Coordinates of C-alpha atoms in Angstrom, one line a residue:
M1 CA 17.3 -11.4 34.1
G2 CA 19.0 -15.1 33.9
A3 CA 15.3 -16.3 33.0
A4 CA 15.0 -13.1 30.1
R5 CA 17.6 -14.1 28.7
A6 CA 17.5 -18.0 27.9
I7 CA 14.3 -16.4 26.4
F8 CA 16.0 -14.0 24.5
T9 CA 18.5 -16.4 23.3
Q10 CA 16.2 -19.8 22.8
A11 CA 14.4 -17.7 20.8
A12 CA 17.6 -16.4 18.7
F13 CA 18.6 -20.2 18.3
S14 CA 15.1 -20.9 17.0
L15 CA 14.9 -18.2 14.6
K16 CA 18.9 -19.6 13.3
Q17 CA 17.2 -22.8 12.7
S18 CA 14.7 -22.3 11.0
L19 CA 16.9 -20.3 9.0
M20 CA 18.6 -23.2 7.6
Y21 CA 17.4 -24.1 4.8
R22 CA 15.2 -22.3 2.9
R23 CA 14.1 -22.9 -1.0
A24 CA 13.9 -19.8 -3.5
I25 CA 10.5 -18.2 -4.8
S26 CA 12.1 -16.4 -7.8
I27 CA 15.8 -15.2 -9.4
G28 CA 15.9 -12.7 -11.5
D29 CA 17.6 -12.9 -14.4
A30 CA 20.5 -10.6 -14.1
V31 CA 21.7 -13.7 -11.3
P32 CA 24.0 -15.5 -12.1
R33 CA 23.5 -19.5 -13.5
M34 CA 26.9 -20.3 -12.9
D35 CA 28.9 -20.9 -9.7
F36 CA 29.7 -17.8 -8.1
N37 CA 31.7 -16.2 -4.5
A38 CA 30.4 -13.3 -2.8
T39 CA 30.9 -11.2 -0.4
V40 CA 28.2 -9.4 2.9
H41 CA 27.9 -5.5 1.1
S42 CA 24.8 -4.3 3.0
V43 CA 22.1 -5.4 5.2
F44 CA 18.7 -4.7 6.2
R45 CA 15.4 -6.0 7.8
S46 CA 14.3 -7.7 5.1
A47 CA 17.0 -7.8 2.0
M48 CA 20.3 -8.2 1.7
N49 CA 22.7 -7.5 -0.8
L50 CA 25.9 -9.5 -2.2
R51 CA 28.8 -8.2 -4.1
L52 CA 30.1 -10.4 -6.5
A53 CA 33.5 -11.2 -6.1
R54 CA 33.7 -11.4 -9.9
G55 CA 32.3 -8.3 -11.6
S56 CA 31.4 -6.3 -8.9
K57 CA 28.1 -5.8 -9.0
L58 CA 25.4 -6.6 -6.5
L59 CA 22.9 -9.0 -6.3
T60 CA 19.8 -9.1 -3.6
L61 CA 18.1 -11.3 -1.1
V62 CA 14.8 -10.4 -0.3
A63 CA 12.6 -11.7 2.2
S64 CA 9.1 -13.7 0.5
S65 CA 6.8 -10.5 1.0
E66 CA 9.2 -8.0 -1.3
A67 CA 9.6 -7.4 -5.1
D68 CA 11.1 -9.8 -7.4
L69 CA 14.2 -7.8 -9.2
P70 CA 15.9 -8.3 -12.1
Q71 CA 19.6 -9.0 -9.7
G72 CA 16.9 -10.7 -6.9
I73 CA 17.0 -13.6 -5.3
R74 CA 13.9 -13.7 -3.1
V75 CA 14.0 -16.4 -0.3
D76 CA 11.0 -18.2 1.1
T77 CA 11.3 -16.2 4.4
P78 CA 9.4 -17.4 7.7
D79 CA 7.1 -15.0 9.1
N80 CA 9.0 -12.1 11.3
F81 CA 11.9 -13.4 9.3
S82 CA 15.0 -10.3 9.3
F83 CA 18.1 -10.4 7.5
E84 CA 19.7 -8.2 10.1
I85 CA 21.5 -11.7 11.9
F86 CA 24.1 -11.1 9.4
H87 CA 26.7 -8.4 8.8
A88 CA 29.1 -6.9 6.3
G89 CA 31.9 -9.2 5.5
E90 CA 30.5 -12.2 5.6
Q91 CA 31.6 -14.8 3.2
A92 CA 29.4 -16.5 0.8
N93 CA 29.0 -19.2 -2.1
C94 CA 27.2 -20.6 -4.5
R95 CA 27.6 -23.8 -5.4
D96 CA 25.3 -26.9 -7.9
G97 CA 22.6 -24.5 -7.9
I98 CA 22.5 -24.1 -3.5
L99 CA 23.7 -20.9 -2.1
R100 CA 25.2 -20.6 1.4
L101 CA 26.1 -18.1 4.2
G102 CA 26.7 -18.8 8.1
L103 CA 23.7 -20.8 8.7
L104 CA 21.5 -20.2 5.5
T105 CA 21.1 -22.6 2.7
V106 CA 19.1 -21.5 0.0
E107 CA 18.2 -23.6 -2.8
L108 CA 17.8 -22.0 -6.0
L109 CA 17.0 -24.8 -8.4
G110 CA 13.0 -24.9 -9.3
A111 CA 12.9 -21.4 -8.5
R112 CA 11.2 -19.2 -11.2
C113 CA 12.8 -16.9 -13.3
W114 CA 11.9 -12.8 -12.8
K115 CA 12.1 -11.0 -16.1
C116 CA 9.8 -8.7 -17.4
D117 CA 9.3 -7.5 -20.8
L118 CA 8.0 -3.7 -20.7
P119 CA 8.0 -3.2 -24.9
A120 CA 5.6 -5.8 -24.7
L121 CA 3.3 -3.1 -22.9
Q122 CA 3.4 -0.8 -25.6
A123 CA 1.6 2.1 -23.5
D124 CA -0.5 3.9 -25.9
L125 CA -1.9 6.6 -24.7
T126 CA -4.0 8.3 -27.4
N127 CA -6.5 5.2 -26.1
P128 CA -9.9 6.2 -23.4
A129 CA -9.0 3.7 -21.4
V130 CA -5.1 3.8 -21.0
S131 CA -5.3 7.7 -21.0
T132 CA -8.1 7.4 -18.1
S133 CA -5.0 4.6 -16.1
W134 CA -2.6 6.9 -16.7
R135 CA -4.7 10.1 -15.9
R136 CA -6.4 7.9 -12.3
A137 CA -2.9 7.6 -10.9
W138 CA -1.4 10.9 -11.7
Q139 CA -4.4 12.3 -9.8
T140 CA -3.8 10.0 -6.8
L141 CA 0.1 10.4 -6.8
N142 CA 0.1 14.1 -6.1
E143 CA -2.1 14.2 -4.3
R144 CA -0.4 12.0 -2.1
Q145 CA 3.3 13.8 -2.5
I146 CA 1.7 16.8 -1.4
L147 CA -0.4 15.3 2.1
S148 CA 3.1 14.1 2.8
N149 CA 5.2 17.1 1.8
A150 CA 7.2 15.6 -0.2
E151 CA 10.4 17.0 -1.2
I152 CA 9.7 16.1 -4.9
V153 CA 5.5 16.6 -6.0
A154 CA 4.7 15.0 -10.2
E155 CA 3.2 17.9 -11.5
D156 CA 5.6 20.6 -10.4
L157 CA 8.3 19.2 -12.1
F158 CA 7.0 21.2 -15.0
C159 CA 6.4 24.5 -13.0
L160 CA 7.9 27.0 -13.6
D161 CA 6.8 29.6 -10.9
E162 CA 9.9 30.6 -8.5
T163 CA 7.3 29.7 -6.1
I164 CA 8.5 25.7 -6.5
R165 CA 11.3 25.0 -3.9
A166 CA 15.0 25.9 -4.5
G167 CA 17.2 22.7 -4.5
V168 CA 16.2 18.9 -5.2
P169 CA 12.9 19.9 -6.7
R170 CA 14.1 22.9 -8.8
K171 CA 17.0 21.2 -10.1
A172 CA 14.9 18.1 -10.5
G173 CA 12.4 20.0 -13.0
E174 CA 15.1 21.2 -14.7
A175 CA 16.5 18.3 -15.0
V176 CA 13.0 16.0 -16.0
R177 CA 11.7 19.0 -18.7
N178 CA 14.9 18.1 -20.7
L179 CA 15.0 14.7 -20.9
V180 CA 11.4 15.2 -22.3
E181 CA 12.4 17.8 -25.0
S182 CA 15.2 15.3 -25.5
A183 CA 12.5 12.3 -25.8
R184 CA 10.3 14.3 -27.9
Q185 CA 13.1 15.3 -30.6
L186 CA 15.0 11.8 -30.2
N187 CA 18.2 13.5 -29.9
L188 CA 20.1 13.4 -26.4
P189 CA 22.5 16.2 -28.0
D190 CA 24.6 16.0 -24.0
A191 CA 23.9 14.0 -20.6
S192 CA 23.6 16.6 -18.7
P193 CA 20.2 16.2 -17.2
V194 CA 21.5 12.8 -16.0
R195 CA 24.4 14.3 -15.4
A196 CA 21.8 16.5 -12.8
L197 CA 19.2 13.5 -12.0
I198 CA 22.0 11.1 -10.7
G199 CA 22.4 10.7 -6.8
L200 CA 20.3 14.1 -6.2
G201 CA 18.5 14.0 -2.4
A202 CA 19.6 11.9 0.1
G203 CA 18.6 8.8 1.4
L204 CA 19.7 5.1 0.4
T205 CA 18.5 5.2 -3.2
P206 CA 18.2 9.2 -3.5
S207 CA 15.6 10.8 -5.4
G208 CA 17.0 11.5 -8.6
D209 CA 17.9 8.1 -9.5
D210 CA 15.3 6.9 -8.9
L211 CA 12.9 8.7 -10.8
L212 CA 15.6 7.9 -13.8
V213 CA 15.0 4.5 -13.3
G214 CA 11.1 5.4 -12.9
Y215 CA 11.1 7.3 -16.3
L216 CA 13.3 4.7 -18.2
A217 CA 11.3 1.7 -16.9
G218 CA 7.9 4.2 -18.9
L219 CA 10.1 5.4 -22.3
W220 CA 10.8 1.4 -22.4
C221 CA 6.7 1.4 -22.2
S222 CA 6.2 3.2 -25.2
V223 CA 9.0 2.4 -27.4
L224 CA 6.5 0.9 -29.6
D225 CA 8.8 -0.8 -31.7
I226 CA 10.3 2.6 -33.5
S227 CA 13.8 1.9 -34.3
E228 CA 14.0 5.7 -33.4
R229 CA 12.3 5.4 -30.4
V230 CA 14.8 2.1 -29.6
Q231 CA 17.7 3.8 -30.1
F232 CA 17.0 7.1 -28.0
V233 CA 16.4 4.7 -24.9
A234 CA 18.9 2.8 -25.8
S235 CA 21.3 6.0 -25.7
L236 CA 20.1 7.5 -22.3
G237 CA 20.7 4.1 -20.9
K238 CA 24.2 4.2 -21.7
A239 CA 24.6 7.8 -20.2
V240 CA 22.7 6.9 -17.3
I241 CA 25.5 3.7 -17.2
R242 CA 28.2 6.1 -17.4
F243 CA 27.5 8.9 -15.0
S244 CA 26.0 6.1 -12.5
R245 CA 29.2 5.8 -10.1
Q246 CA 28.4 9.7 -8.7
T247 CA 25.9 7.7 -7.2
N248 CA 25.7 4.3 -4.2
D249 CA 26.4 1.0 -5.1
I250 CA 22.6 0.4 -4.2
S251 CA 21.2 3.3 -6.6
R252 CA 23.7 2.1 -9.4
T253 CA 22.2 -1.2 -9.4
Y254 CA 18.7 -0.3 -10.3
L255 CA 19.9 2.4 -12.4
Y256 CA 22.4 0.0 -14.8
H257 CA 19.3 -2.2 -14.6
A258 CA 16.5 -0.4 -15.7
A259 CA 18.9 1.1 -18.5
R260 CA 18.0 -2.6 -20.4
G261 CA 14.6 -2.7 -19.4
Q262 CA 15.1 -4.1 -16.0
V263 CA 12.8 -3.4 -12.5
S264 CA 10.9 -4.2 -9.9
S265 CA 8.0 -6.6 -10.0
R266 CA 5.9 -3.7 -8.2
L267 CA 7.3 -0.6 -10.5
A268 CA 6.6 -3.2 -14.0
E269 CA 3.4 -4.7 -12.7
L270 CA 1.8 -0.6 -12.3
A271 CA 2.8 0.1 -15.1
G272 CA 1.0 -2.9 -17.4
T273 CA -2.2 -2.0 -15.3
I274 CA -1.4 1.6 -17.0
C275 CA -0.8 0.3 -20.0
H276 CA -3.6 -2.5 -20.1
G277 CA -6.2 0.5 -19.1
E278 CA -7.2 -1.4 -16.0
N279 CA -9.5 1.2 -14.0
S280 CA -10.7 -1.0 -11.6
D281 CA -9.0 -2.1 -8.0
R282 CA -6.3 -3.9 -9.7
L283 CA -5.8 -0.3 -10.3
A284 CA -5.2 1.0 -6.9
V285 CA -3.4 -2.3 -5.8
T286 CA -0.9 -2.0 -8.1
F287 CA -0.4 1.8 -7.8
E288 CA -0.4 1.4 -3.6
S289 CA 2.3 -2.1 -4.4
A290 CA 4.5 0.4 -6.2
M291 CA 4.5 3.4 -3.7
Q292 CA 5.3 1.8 -0.8
I293 CA 9.1 1.1 -1.7
G294 CA 11.3 2.6 1.0
H295 CA 11.0 6.0 2.3
T296 CA 10.0 8.3 -0.6
S297 CA 11.6 5.9 -3.7
G298 CA 8.1 4.5 -4.3
M299 CA 6.6 7.8 -5.0
D300 CA 10.0 8.7 -6.9
S301 CA 10.1 5.6 -8.8
V302 CA 5.8 6.0 -10.2
T303 CA 6.5 10.0 -11.2
G304 CA 9.2 9.2 -13.1
L305 CA 7.3 6.1 -14.4
L306 CA 4.5 8.6 -15.5
H307 CA 6.6 11.6 -16.9
G308 CA 8.4 8.8 -18.7
L309 CA 4.7 7.4 -20.2
A310 CA 3.4 10.5 -21.3
T311 CA 6.4 11.6 -22.8
W312 CA 5.6 10.7 -26.2
S313 CA 1.6 11.1 -26.2
N314 CA 0.3 13.5 -29.1
P315 CA 0.1 15.9 -26.6
A316 CA 1.0 14.8 -23.3
P317 CA -2.1 14.6 -21.4
Y318 CA -0.6 16.0 -18.0
L319 CA 1.1 19.8 -19.9

């Protein structure tokens, strides 16, 4: 027993030693470039959220294997790394480009900046290659959701059949149909669909929130420099931010950035693959990468993305 404890202690010490100095691989555009103080908000194996002392927004430290995030600092972590050696309430500070938290020191200087440009993708589903790419993603998504008995199935959101399960699936479908109709009319008469989706469902990031993040991303990809579309998405984003207090801090952070056209690198890369009409292995790779986020968050975000990309198509290929 004593020997086993000694081995465990040595392993823990070695891990902490390896953490003493790491470099940031990438830094999201929303991460402050000035000095800041923060407190650990929540800790997971491959991610840790910090609450800024000024403004109360969240930053997210993620392991090297995770996606780039608008609010993220992706750290060059060793294999088998876990942030779970830290605890909520611990203090962190950043001075002159050096982030310190307990034994962990992260050099931010020299890290590349992550910022996506979704409007530049100019999604055009009238292009046969883009439409084919979208359809393949749509088919694969629905097959995966049905196979995994997911609560939300993308094609069911537009189904008015009473066989659709009550609760989250039915509420999500009604809200998404209303959002799509509002977007096609370029008019957001009220924010009831947004209110209905935010906080809908269980999980760290509820399904309704993930749907909205993906939907906003899809719309931003499809504005095509048309001022009425840009104005609609901006108005929708303001409504999302206004009602985001209905959900938790972490999910609210993703909604806040999606409203401004900023999402994770995995979702942005899938959007880019579809908008470029890629139908090779690249589509399969980016699709799988986007789907792997959380338990159902990936599936729900991709569902929203595909609906958003198709909203302003004439006609939308899934209706």
